[in-house]
Amino acid sequence: MTADPKDAPAPLPAVFRALAHAERLHIMSLFVAANAHDPGACLSITQVAELAEVSRFCASRHLAILREAGFLTAQRDGNFALHALSPVAPDQIDEWISPLLETTERLHARL
């Protein structure tokens, strides 16, 4: 049995590209803040647009990029798509950054 390609983590460049935009970083911070108060919190496109002070079109596009990079999941609730944080991308970033940080710490220790 083969794994569903939708379940595979996004390629690392796509993950970093998704975070390389100020509005997407702001949107991610909205989800982090919402989850600090309510773990598993979901936000609609309209809520994200209002909180991020962007159009619904922009919010929708940013949410799609964050979903494609594995940062968010979406589920339908009637006419609305509710988005929530996904744990997949942070694990992938940590797997890449941890060895890099360890290497730079070793290099600094030699100085």
mmCIF file of C-alpha atoms in Angstrom:
data_model
loop_
_atom_site.group_PDB
_atom_site.id
_atom_site.type_symbol
_atom_site.label_atom_id
_atom_site.label_comp_id
_atom_site.label_asym_id
_atom_site.label_seq_id
_atom_site.Cartn_x
_atom_site.Cartn_y
_atom_site.Cartn_z
ATOM 1 C CA MET A 1 0.000 0.000 0.000
ATOM 2 C CA THR A 2 1.405 3.415 -0.958
ATOM 3 C CA ALA A 3 1.043 6.574 1.070
ATOM 4 C CA ASP A 4 -1.352 9.248 -0.100
ATOM 5 C CA PRO A 5 0.727 12.072 -1.677
ATOM 6 C CA LYS A 6 -1.474 14.615 0.137
ATOM 7 C CA ASP A 7 -0.147 13.212 3.446
ATOM 8 C CA ALA A 8 3.512 13.737 2.486
ATOM 9 C CA PRO A 9 5.194 16.769 4.023
ATOM 10 C CA ALA A 10 5.696 19.754 1.760
ATOM 11 C CA PRO A 11 9.209 20.148 0.349
ATOM 12 C CA LEU A 12 11.312 22.238 2.704
ATOM 13 C CA PRO A 13 11.763 25.166 0.253
ATOM 14 C CA ALA A 14 7.956 25.457 0.016
ATOM 15 C CA VAL A 15 7.737 25.514 3.806
ATOM 16 C CA PHE A 16 10.230 28.361 4.109
ATOM 17 C CA ARG A 17 8.723 30.196 1.122
ATOM 18 C CA ALA A 18 5.356 30.100 2.880
ATOM 19 C CA LEU A 19 6.880 31.839 5.893
ATOM 20 C CA ALA A 20 8.817 34.368 3.814
ATOM 21 C CA HIS A 21 5.867 36.752 3.602
ATOM 22 C CA ALA A 22 5.020 39.219 6.366
ATOM 23 C CA GLU A 23 1.243 38.770 6.048
ATOM 24 C CA ARG A 24 1.524 34.963 6.225
ATOM 25 C CA LEU A 25 3.712 35.256 9.323
ATOM 26 C CA HIS A 26 1.073 37.528 10.827
ATOM 27 C CA ILE A 27 -1.665 35.035 9.934
ATOM 28 C CA MET A 28 0.352 32.234 11.549
ATOM 29 C CA SER A 29 0.686 34.364 14.692
ATOM 30 C CA LEU A 30 -3.120 34.732 14.732
ATOM 31 C CA PHE A 31 -3.480 30.945 14.754
ATOM 32 C CA VAL A 32 -0.821 30.574 17.465
ATOM 33 C CA ALA A 33 -2.591 33.182 19.621
ATOM 34 C CA ALA A 34 -5.985 31.547 19.057
ATOM 35 C CA ASN A 35 -4.548 28.165 20.048
ATOM 36 C CA ALA A 36 -2.968 29.602 23.196
ATOM 37 C CA HIS A 37 -6.489 30.359 24.424
ATOM 38 C CA ASP A 38 -8.287 27.428 22.796
ATOM 39 C CA PRO A 39 -6.174 24.451 21.665
ATOM 40 C CA GLY A 40 -7.420 23.245 18.304
ATOM 41 C CA ALA A 41 -9.026 26.608 17.529
ATOM 42 C CA CYS A 42 -10.307 27.058 13.980
ATOM 43 C CA LEU A 43 -10.631 30.299 12.040
ATOM 44 C CA SER A 44 -12.664 31.012 8.908
ATOM 45 C CA ILE A 45 -11.400 33.004 5.934
ATOM 46 C CA THR A 46 -13.616 35.904 7.029
ATOM 47 C CA GLN A 47 -12.189 35.855 10.567
ATOM 48 C CA VAL A 48 -8.613 35.756 9.255
ATOM 49 C CA ALA A 49 -9.330 38.600 6.810
ATOM 50 C CA GLU A 50 -10.765 40.765 9.598
ATOM 51 C CA LEU A 51 -8.004 40.002 12.104
ATOM 52 C CA ALA A 52 -5.190 40.390 9.553
ATOM 53 C CA GLU A 53 -6.863 43.455 8.001
ATOM 54 C CA VAL A 54 -6.662 42.062 4.464
ATOM 55 C CA SER A 55 -9.316 41.280 1.872
ATOM 56 C CA ARG A 56 -11.003 37.874 1.941
ATOM 57 C CA PHE A 57 -9.344 37.163 -1.413
ATOM 58 C CA CYS A 58 -5.870 37.826 0.057
ATOM 59 C CA ALA A 59 -6.688 35.855 3.193
ATOM 60 C CA SER A 60 -7.896 32.942 1.073
ATOM 61 C CA ARG A 61 -4.709 32.945 -1.018
ATOM 62 C CA HIS A 62 -2.427 33.158 2.029
ATOM 63 C CA LEU A 63 -4.359 30.365 3.758
ATOM 64 C CA ALA A 64 -4.017 28.178 0.647
ATOM 65 C CA ILE A 65 -0.241 28.681 0.591
ATOM 66 C CA LEU A 66 0.004 27.891 4.316
ATOM 67 C CA ARG A 67 -2.135 24.753 3.794
ATOM 68 C CA GLU A 68 0.008 23.619 0.859
ATOM 69 C CA ALA A 69 3.128 24.049 3.014
ATOM 70 C CA GLY A 70 1.537 21.920 5.734
ATOM 71 C CA PHE A 71 1.072 24.637 8.357
ATOM 72 C CA LEU A 72 -2.718 24.533 8.325
ATOM 73 C CA THR A 73 -5.508 22.064 7.780
ATOM 74 C CA ALA A 74 -8.985 22.912 6.524
ATOM 75 C CA GLN A 75 -12.357 21.324 7.034
ATOM 76 C CA ARG A 76 -15.697 22.283 5.558
ATOM 77 C CA ASP A 77 -18.479 23.463 7.849
ATOM 78 C CA GLY A 78 -21.435 24.124 5.597
ATOM 79 C CA ASN A 79 -20.459 27.006 3.331
ATOM 80 C CA PHE A 80 -17.341 27.822 5.343
ATOM 81 C CA ALA A 81 -13.841 26.392 5.398
ATOM 82 C CA LEU A 82 -12.428 26.343 8.913
ATOM 83 C CA HIS A 83 -8.648 26.376 9.214
ATOM 84 C CA ALA A 84 -6.549 25.053 12.088
ATOM 85 C CA LEU A 85 -2.860 24.626 12.860
ATOM 86 C CA SER A 86 -1.223 21.419 11.672
ATOM 87 C CA PRO A 87 1.728 19.908 13.579
ATOM 88 C CA VAL A 88 3.440 18.505 10.445
ATOM 89 C CA ALA A 89 5.437 21.500 9.155
ATOM 90 C CA PRO A 90 6.866 22.569 12.537
ATOM 91 C CA ASP A 91 8.291 19.055 12.972
ATOM 92 C CA GLN A 92 9.845 19.201 9.508
ATOM 93 C CA ILE A 93 11.410 22.613 10.191
ATOM 94 C CA ASP A 94 12.756 21.412 13.529
ATOM 95 C CA GLU A 95 14.360 18.376 11.858
ATOM 96 C CA TRP A 96 16.197 20.701 9.486
ATOM 97 C CA ILE A 97 17.057 23.562 11.850
ATOM 98 C CA SER A 98 18.211 21.507 14.864
ATOM 99 C CA PRO A 99 21.333 20.071 13.162
ATOM 100 C CA LEU A 100 22.092 23.510 11.706
ATOM 101 C CA LEU A 101 21.896 25.122 15.149
ATOM 102 C CA GLU A 102 24.050 22.380 16.684
ATOM 103 C CA THR A 103 26.688 22.912 13.996
ATOM 104 C CA THR A 104 26.741 26.687 14.434
ATOM 105 C CA GLU A 105 26.975 26.269 18.226
ATOM 106 C CA ARG A 106 29.978 23.960 17.784
ATOM 107 C CA LEU A 107 31.601 26.496 15.443
ATOM 108 C CA HIS A 108 31.023 29.310 17.943
ATOM 109 C CA ALA A 109 32.495 27.192 20.731
ATOM 110 C CA ARG A 110 35.725 26.908 18.729
ATOM 111 C CA LEU A 111 36.111 30.694 18.501
#
